[in-house]
Short mmCIF file of C-alpha atoms in Angstrom, two decimals:
data_model
loop_
_atom_site.label_atom_id
_atom_site.label_comp_id
_atom_site.label_asym_id
_atom_site.label_seq_id
_atom_site.Cartn_x
_atom_site.Cartn_y
_atom_site.Cartn_z
CA MET S 1 -30.20 13.92 -5.65
CA ASN S 2 -30.20 10.48 -7.33
CA ASN S 3 -32.05 8.25 -4.97
CA ASN S 4 -31.87 5.18 -7.15
CA SER S 5 -28.04 4.89 -7.18
CA ARG S 6 -26.73 2.96 -4.16
CA SER S 7 -24.49 -0.10 -4.20
CA GLU S 8 -24.39 -1.95 -0.89
CA ALA S 9 -21.32 -4.01 -2.07
CA TYR S 10 -19.43 -0.75 -2.86
CA ALA S 11 -20.56 0.78 0.47
CA ALA S 12 -19.08 -2.35 2.22
CA ALA S 13 -15.78 -1.67 0.44
CA GLY S 14 -15.76 1.92 1.83
CA VAL S 15 -17.17 3.95 -0.89
CA ASP S 16 -20.51 5.62 -0.20
CA ILE S 17 -22.00 6.91 -3.51
CA THR S 18 -24.87 8.77 -1.75
CA ALA S 19 -22.35 10.74 0.21
CA GLY S 20 -20.98 12.09 -3.03
CA TYR S 21 -24.52 13.22 -4.03
CA ARG S 22 -24.90 14.88 -0.68
CA SER S 23 -21.58 16.74 -1.08
CA VAL S 24 -22.68 18.07 -4.52
CA GLU S 25 -25.93 19.29 -3.08
CA LEU S 26 -24.14 21.06 -0.22
CA MET S 27 -21.64 22.77 -2.55
CA LYS S 28 -24.06 23.86 -5.27
CA LYS S 29 -24.84 27.30 -3.66
CA HIS S 30 -21.10 28.08 -3.36
CA ILE S 31 -20.53 27.16 -7.00
CA ALA S 32 -23.35 29.34 -8.19
CA ALA S 33 -21.68 32.28 -6.67
CA THR S 34 -18.68 31.87 -9.13
CA ASN S 35 -20.75 31.83 -12.25
CA THR S 36 -19.72 34.21 -15.00
CA PRO S 37 -21.51 34.97 -18.38
CA GLY S 38 -19.29 32.39 -20.16
CA VAL S 39 -20.66 29.40 -18.18
CA CYS S 40 -22.73 27.03 -20.25
CA SER S 41 -23.16 23.94 -18.01
CA ASP S 42 -24.59 23.10 -14.68
CA VAL S 43 -22.82 20.96 -12.01
CA GLY S 44 -23.11 17.24 -12.55
CA GLY S 45 -22.36 16.85 -16.13
CA PHE S 46 -19.40 15.08 -17.73
CA GLY S 47 -17.52 18.20 -18.68
CA GLY S 48 -17.67 21.89 -17.91
CA LEU S 49 -18.73 24.09 -20.73
CA PHE S 50 -17.48 27.55 -21.13
CA SER S 51 -18.24 30.03 -24.20
CA LEU S 52 -15.36 32.44 -24.89
CA ASP S 53 -16.15 36.19 -25.31
CA LEU S 54 -13.46 37.29 -27.74
CA GLU S 55 -14.63 40.94 -28.05
CA GLY S 56 -11.69 43.19 -28.11
CA VAL S 57 -9.30 40.34 -28.28
CA LYS S 58 -7.50 40.13 -31.64
CA ASN S 59 -5.23 37.21 -31.13
CA PRO S 60 -6.50 35.10 -28.35
CA VAL S 61 -4.10 32.86 -26.45
CA LEU S 62 -5.16 30.41 -23.76
CA VAL S 63 -2.89 30.12 -20.65
CA SER S 64 -3.29 27.13 -18.33
CA GLY S 65 -1.93 26.29 -14.95
CA THR S 66 -2.29 23.49 -12.45
CA ASP S 67 -1.15 22.99 -8.84
CA GLY S 68 -2.11 21.74 -5.36
CA VAL S 69 -1.87 22.79 -1.74
CA GLY S 70 0.94 20.49 -0.77
CA THR S 71 1.56 19.58 2.84
CA LYS S 72 -0.12 22.61 4.19
CA LEU S 73 -3.12 20.29 4.24
CA LYS S 74 -1.65 18.62 7.25
CA ILE S 75 -2.11 21.97 9.15
CA ALA S 76 -5.73 21.89 8.06
CA PHE S 77 -6.22 18.40 9.35
CA LEU S 78 -4.57 19.19 12.74
CA MET S 79 -6.66 22.32 13.09
CA ASP S 80 -9.82 20.56 11.74
CA ARG S 81 -10.41 23.54 9.44
CA HIS S 82 -11.13 23.10 5.81
CA ASP S 83 -12.68 26.10 4.43
CA THR S 84 -9.58 28.01 3.53
CA VAL S 85 -7.30 25.60 1.66
CA GLY S 86 -9.53 25.84 -1.39
CA ILE S 87 -8.53 29.46 -1.60
CA ASP S 88 -4.81 28.29 -1.62
CA CYS S 89 -5.48 25.85 -4.41
CA VAL S 90 -7.08 28.55 -6.65
CA ALA S 91 -4.41 31.06 -5.74
CA MET S 92 -1.49 28.74 -6.71
CA CYS S 93 -2.98 28.35 -10.25
CA VAL S 94 -4.39 31.85 -11.00
CA ASN S 95 -1.32 33.69 -9.63
CA ASP S 96 0.92 31.66 -12.00
CA ILE S 97 -1.13 32.38 -15.12
CA ILE S 98 -1.45 36.18 -14.41
CA CYS S 99 2.35 36.20 -14.63
CA ALA S 100 1.84 36.01 -18.38
CA GLY S 101 -0.81 38.65 -18.35
CA ALA S 102 -3.72 36.24 -18.58
CA LYS S 103 -7.22 36.82 -17.18
CA PRO S 104 -8.48 33.58 -15.48
CA LEU S 105 -11.66 32.23 -17.13
CA TYR S 106 -12.46 28.98 -15.30
CA PHE S 107 -11.33 26.58 -12.72
CA LEU S 108 -11.66 22.84 -11.95
CA ASP S 109 -10.77 21.17 -8.72
CA TYR S 110 -9.82 17.55 -7.67
CA ILE S 111 -10.44 16.18 -4.24
CA ALA S 112 -9.20 12.72 -3.22
CA CYS S 113 -10.21 11.46 0.20
CA GLY S 114 -10.25 8.46 2.41
CA LYS S 115 -13.79 8.98 3.38
CA ASN S 116 -16.44 11.35 1.87
CA VAL S 117 -17.74 13.42 4.62
CA PRO S 118 -20.12 15.70 2.87
CA GLU S 119 -19.92 18.67 5.11
CA ARG S 120 -16.08 18.51 4.92
CA ILE S 121 -16.13 18.26 1.19
CA ALA S 122 -18.45 21.17 0.95
CA ASP S 123 -16.22 23.25 3.27
CA ILE S 124 -13.27 22.54 0.90
CA VAL S 125 -15.21 23.56 -2.17
CA LYS S 126 -16.45 26.68 -0.35
CA GLY S 127 -12.85 27.72 -0.15
CA VAL S 128 -12.43 27.08 -3.78
CA CYS S 129 -15.38 29.08 -4.75
CA ASP S 130 -14.13 31.87 -2.46
CA GLY S 131 -10.88 31.87 -4.39
CA CYS S 132 -12.63 31.83 -7.70
CA VAL S 133 -14.71 34.86 -6.79
CA GLN S 134 -11.59 36.65 -5.68
CA SER S 135 -10.02 35.95 -9.05
CA GLY S 136 -12.97 36.29 -11.39
CA ALA S 137 -12.92 32.64 -12.44
CA ALA S 138 -15.85 30.34 -12.65
CA LEU S 139 -15.83 26.87 -11.18
CA ILE S 140 -17.23 24.84 -13.89
CA GLY S 141 -16.37 21.32 -12.78
CA GLY S 142 -14.37 19.11 -10.51
CA GLU S 143 -14.05 15.55 -9.22
CA THR S 144 -14.34 14.12 -5.71
CA ALA S 145 -12.71 10.78 -5.46
CA GLU S 146 -13.36 8.48 -2.30
CA MET S 147 -10.35 6.15 -2.02
CA PRO S 148 -10.68 4.06 1.15
CA GLY S 149 -7.35 2.19 1.94
CA PHE S 150 -5.42 4.78 -0.08
CA TYR S 151 -6.00 7.79 2.22
CA PRO S 152 -6.70 7.85 5.89
CA GLU S 153 -10.34 8.51 6.65
CA ASP S 154 -9.73 12.01 8.00
CA GLU S 155 -7.26 13.09 5.21
CA TYR S 156 -7.56 14.18 1.61
CA ASP S 157 -5.46 15.82 -1.22
CA LEU S 158 -6.54 18.81 -3.23
CA ALA S 159 -5.47 20.07 -6.57
CA GLY S 160 -6.72 22.47 -9.22
CA TYR S 161 -6.57 23.62 -12.84
CA CYS S 162 -7.27 26.92 -14.40
CA THR S 163 -7.45 28.40 -17.92
CA GLY S 164 -7.14 32.17 -18.64
CA ILE S 165 -6.96 34.29 -21.85
CA VAL S 166 -4.53 36.92 -23.09
CA ASP S 167 -4.34 38.85 -26.30
CA LYS S 168 -1.11 37.57 -27.90
CA ASP S 169 0.11 41.19 -28.36
CA LYS S 170 -0.29 41.62 -24.65
CA ILE S 171 1.64 38.65 -23.30
CA ILE S 172 4.23 39.95 -20.88
CA ASP S 173 7.61 39.92 -22.60
CA LYS S 174 10.58 39.99 -20.17
CA ASN S 175 12.89 40.76 -23.16
CA LYS S 176 11.61 44.33 -23.00
CA MET S 177 13.26 44.64 -19.60
CA SER S 178 16.39 46.94 -19.21
CA GLU S 179 18.98 48.13 -16.80
CA GLY S 180 17.49 50.72 -14.44
CA ASP S 181 13.89 49.17 -14.27
CA VAL S 182 12.50 48.77 -10.81
CA VAL S 183 11.29 45.68 -8.90
CA ILE S 184 8.02 46.23 -7.11
CA ALA S 185 6.79 43.98 -4.22
CA LEU S 186 3.26 42.90 -3.54
CA PRO S 187 2.97 41.81 0.08
CA SER S 188 2.11 38.21 0.86
CA SER S 189 -0.46 37.18 3.56
CA GLY S 190 2.10 34.70 5.10
CA VAL S 191 3.81 31.49 4.13
CA HIS S 192 1.22 30.96 1.36
CA SER S 193 1.31 27.38 0.18
CA ASN S 194 5.03 26.49 -0.11
CA GLY S 195 7.80 25.26 2.06
CA PHE S 196 5.52 23.44 4.47
CA SER S 197 7.61 20.24 4.68
CA LEU S 198 10.23 22.48 6.28
CA VAL S 199 7.69 24.45 8.29
CA ARG S 200 6.16 21.20 9.70
CA LYS S 201 9.57 20.02 10.69
CA VAL S 202 10.55 23.28 12.32
CA PHE S 203 7.41 23.44 14.54
CA ASP S 204 7.00 19.68 14.95
CA VAL S 205 3.40 20.13 14.19
CA GLU S 206 2.34 16.69 14.80
CA ASN S 207 3.68 16.56 18.28
CA SER S 208 3.13 20.12 19.56
CA ASP S 209 0.22 22.34 20.47
CA ILE S 210 -0.12 24.59 17.27
CA LYS S 211 -3.40 26.05 18.70
CA ALA S 212 -1.75 27.83 21.47
CA PRO S 213 -1.28 31.64 21.31
CA VAL S 214 2.21 32.67 20.49
CA GLU S 215 3.67 36.04 21.64
CA GLU S 216 5.84 36.54 18.55
CA LEU S 217 2.61 36.31 16.33
CA PHE S 218 0.75 38.87 18.36
CA GLY S 219 -1.25 36.27 20.36
CA LYS S 220 -2.27 34.22 17.26
CA SER S 221 -1.46 30.56 17.13
CA ILE S 222 1.03 28.89 14.89
CA GLY S 223 -1.78 26.87 13.29
CA GLU S 224 -4.01 29.84 12.62
CA THR S 225 -1.20 31.87 11.30
CA LEU S 226 -0.16 28.93 8.98
CA LEU S 227 -3.68 28.44 7.68
CA THR S 228 -3.76 32.08 6.35
CA PRO S 229 -4.91 31.68 2.77
CA THR S 230 -2.54 32.58 -0.13
CA LYS S 231 -3.31 36.09 -1.34
CA ILE S 232 -4.84 36.28 -4.90
CA TYR S 233 -3.22 38.92 -6.93
CA VAL S 234 -5.33 38.71 -10.12
CA LYS S 235 -7.54 41.83 -9.93
CA PRO S 236 -4.84 44.26 -8.81
CA VAL S 237 -2.45 43.10 -11.52
CA LEU S 238 -5.12 43.18 -14.24
CA ALA S 239 -5.86 46.72 -13.26
CA LEU S 240 -2.18 47.51 -13.49
CA LEU S 241 -1.82 45.91 -16.88
CA GLU S 242 -4.35 48.44 -18.13
CA LYS S 243 -2.27 51.36 -17.10
CA VAL S 244 1.37 50.44 -17.18
CA ASP S 245 3.66 48.51 -19.53
CA VAL S 246 4.70 45.62 -17.21
CA LYS S 247 7.91 43.95 -18.14
CA GLY S 248 8.07 41.00 -15.84
CA ILE S 249 6.03 39.28 -13.05
CA SER S 250 7.15 36.57 -10.72
CA HIS S 251 4.79 34.49 -8.45
CA ILE S 252 7.18 33.80 -5.39
CA THR S 253 6.35 30.13 -4.46
CA GLY S 254 8.58 27.23 -3.52
CA GLY S 255 12.22 28.14 -4.03
CA GLY S 256 11.68 31.63 -2.76
CA PHE S 257 13.38 34.70 -4.24
CA TYR S 258 16.36 32.85 -5.65
CA GLU S 259 14.39 30.47 -7.84
CA ASN S 260 11.32 32.55 -8.75
CA ILE S 261 12.42 36.06 -9.50
CA PRO S 262 14.97 35.07 -12.10
CA ARG S 263 12.22 33.28 -14.09
CA SER S 264 11.00 36.72 -15.27
CA ILE S 265 14.47 38.28 -15.83
CA PRO S 266 16.24 37.78 -19.28
CA GLU S 267 19.86 36.71 -19.48
CA GLY S 268 22.38 39.33 -19.00
CA LEU S 269 20.20 41.20 -16.56
CA CYS S 270 19.85 40.64 -12.70
CA ALA S 271 17.38 41.77 -10.14
CA LYS S 272 19.20 43.53 -7.35
CA ILE S 273 17.03 43.32 -4.24
CA ASP S 274 17.59 45.61 -1.22
CA ARG S 275 17.43 43.33 1.74
CA SER S 276 16.53 46.14 4.16
CA ALA S 277 13.50 47.18 2.00
CA VAL S 278 11.93 43.69 2.12
CA ARG S 279 9.11 43.79 4.89
CA ILE S 280 9.61 40.31 6.51
CA LEU S 281 6.59 38.98 8.23
CA PRO S 282 6.93 37.82 11.86
CA ILE S 283 6.13 34.13 10.99
CA PHE S 284 9.31 34.03 8.84
CA ASP S 285 11.37 35.44 11.75
CA LEU S 286 9.87 32.75 13.91
CA ILE S 287 10.61 29.97 11.50
CA ALA S 288 14.30 31.15 11.03
CA LYS S 289 14.68 31.36 14.86
CA ARG S 290 12.96 28.11 15.75
CA GLY S 291 14.69 26.04 12.89
CA ASN S 292 18.10 27.85 13.15
CA ILE S 293 17.78 28.43 9.42
CA SER S 294 20.23 30.80 7.55
CA GLU S 295 18.96 33.88 5.82
CA ARG S 296 20.13 32.49 2.48
CA ASP S 297 18.02 29.40 3.00
CA MET S 298 15.08 31.40 4.22
CA PHE S 299 15.05 33.54 0.97
CA ASN S 300 15.62 30.31 -1.10
CA THR S 301 12.59 28.59 0.44
CA PHE S 302 9.89 31.05 1.39
CA ASN S 303 8.32 34.32 0.04
CA MET S 304 9.51 36.19 3.10
CA GLY S 305 6.53 38.56 2.88
CA VAL S 306 6.68 39.11 -0.78
CA GLY S 307 4.11 37.18 -2.72
CA MET S 308 4.69 38.69 -6.19
CA SER S 309 7.31 40.80 -7.84
CA ILE S 310 6.58 43.07 -10.66
CA VAL S 311 9.23 44.98 -12.88
CA VAL S 312 8.25 48.18 -14.66
CA SER S 313 10.18 51.12 -16.10
CA LYS S 314 11.57 53.62 -13.48
CA ASN S 315 9.37 56.27 -15.25
CA ASP S 316 6.36 54.13 -14.57
CA ALA S 317 7.02 53.21 -11.09
CA ASP S 318 4.88 56.01 -9.41
CA THR S 319 1.99 55.22 -11.56
CA ALA S 320 2.36 51.45 -10.95
CA LEU S 321 2.37 52.03 -7.22
CA SER S 322 -0.61 54.25 -7.27
CA VAL S 323 -2.64 51.77 -9.34
CA LEU S 324 -1.67 48.87 -7.14
CA ARG S 325 -2.50 50.69 -3.98
CA GLU S 326 -5.80 51.97 -5.35
CA ASN S 327 -6.61 48.29 -5.86
CA GLY S 328 -5.84 47.23 -2.29
CA GLU S 329 -2.22 46.26 -2.63
CA ASP S 330 0.33 47.98 -0.29
CA ALA S 331 2.95 47.81 -3.01
CA TYR S 332 6.53 49.02 -2.62
CA ILE S 333 9.92 49.03 -4.32
CA ILE S 334 12.38 46.44 -3.28
CA GLY S 335 15.10 46.75 -5.99
CA GLU S 336 16.22 47.45 -9.46
CA ILE S 337 17.49 45.69 -12.60
CA VAL S 338 21.09 45.74 -13.20
CA LYS S 339 23.50 44.15 -15.70
CA SER S 340 24.94 40.94 -14.36
CA ASP S 341 25.08 37.26 -15.18
CA GLU S 342 23.90 36.37 -11.59
CA ARG S 343 20.24 36.84 -12.34
CA ILE S 344 19.43 37.78 -8.71
CA ILE S 345 21.49 39.49 -5.97
CA ILE S 346 20.11 40.09 -2.43
CA CYS S 347 22.20 42.68 -0.58
#
């Protein structure tokens, strides 16, 4: 810790430099757990350094993604729990780049807050580190910005950025897709990190008791259920890519099925989803009931229990399901690829 750096004038304006140093000290042990062989720098430098291991990669392509947690953070504020939203932040980035077949290499986070409370910042970063460990990425840098007067003292925003690598010949090519291919679902852990502006409105979270047990959620509270971290699919998908020719992957985020699944489907083909096959989680039934939301709008806003969809040849379906299940995913088939200009049909 730097004991010589302290500005009384800056502190009087609401920015405590020493709190920043304390935050870094508290998070160092969590960051160390994310280190991979490519890490070439310590916490505290002006840039994170990472050495690429290109063994076995003929044509390296870097794939990058960035995202935040959105208004799900409001639930964390109300529950006063901050050690899970970092997982969400990592998940939103790494789940995106795995759709191209990329293996995550490293991650950077950005936290902006009204007041730097070192223990709270350390909790946030612990979640980021947990997500990095789950995805095999190293946390090599970040920024905590104390912004009094811009954010309320008890609130913050959180965003992240990741870079991964894939061999150019192994980039997932949706143009290989053909009629008769199957669509496989990877279950979500809940609402994940999208649609929370609607969720907050439905449950009126600022004016209701979201800590009370709810029968439809098997005794769990709305707050606890909503804070369930976004599932990270990187390791199961990487294992699948080693065994099967994957033709398309969609990370089902904001916009639900209707927006995200077509992103991995070429023109002239359509994902025909069997509505009865989709294993809808209780939280989505509760949202629809409390908000009087149509099924069409639900499937156009939320993941509905499917966090990721994967398209493979029908001949590879059994192998794909087996590999995914061996790697902890209770994968199942929800549809097929058909010829149509509609891109997606749920029936």
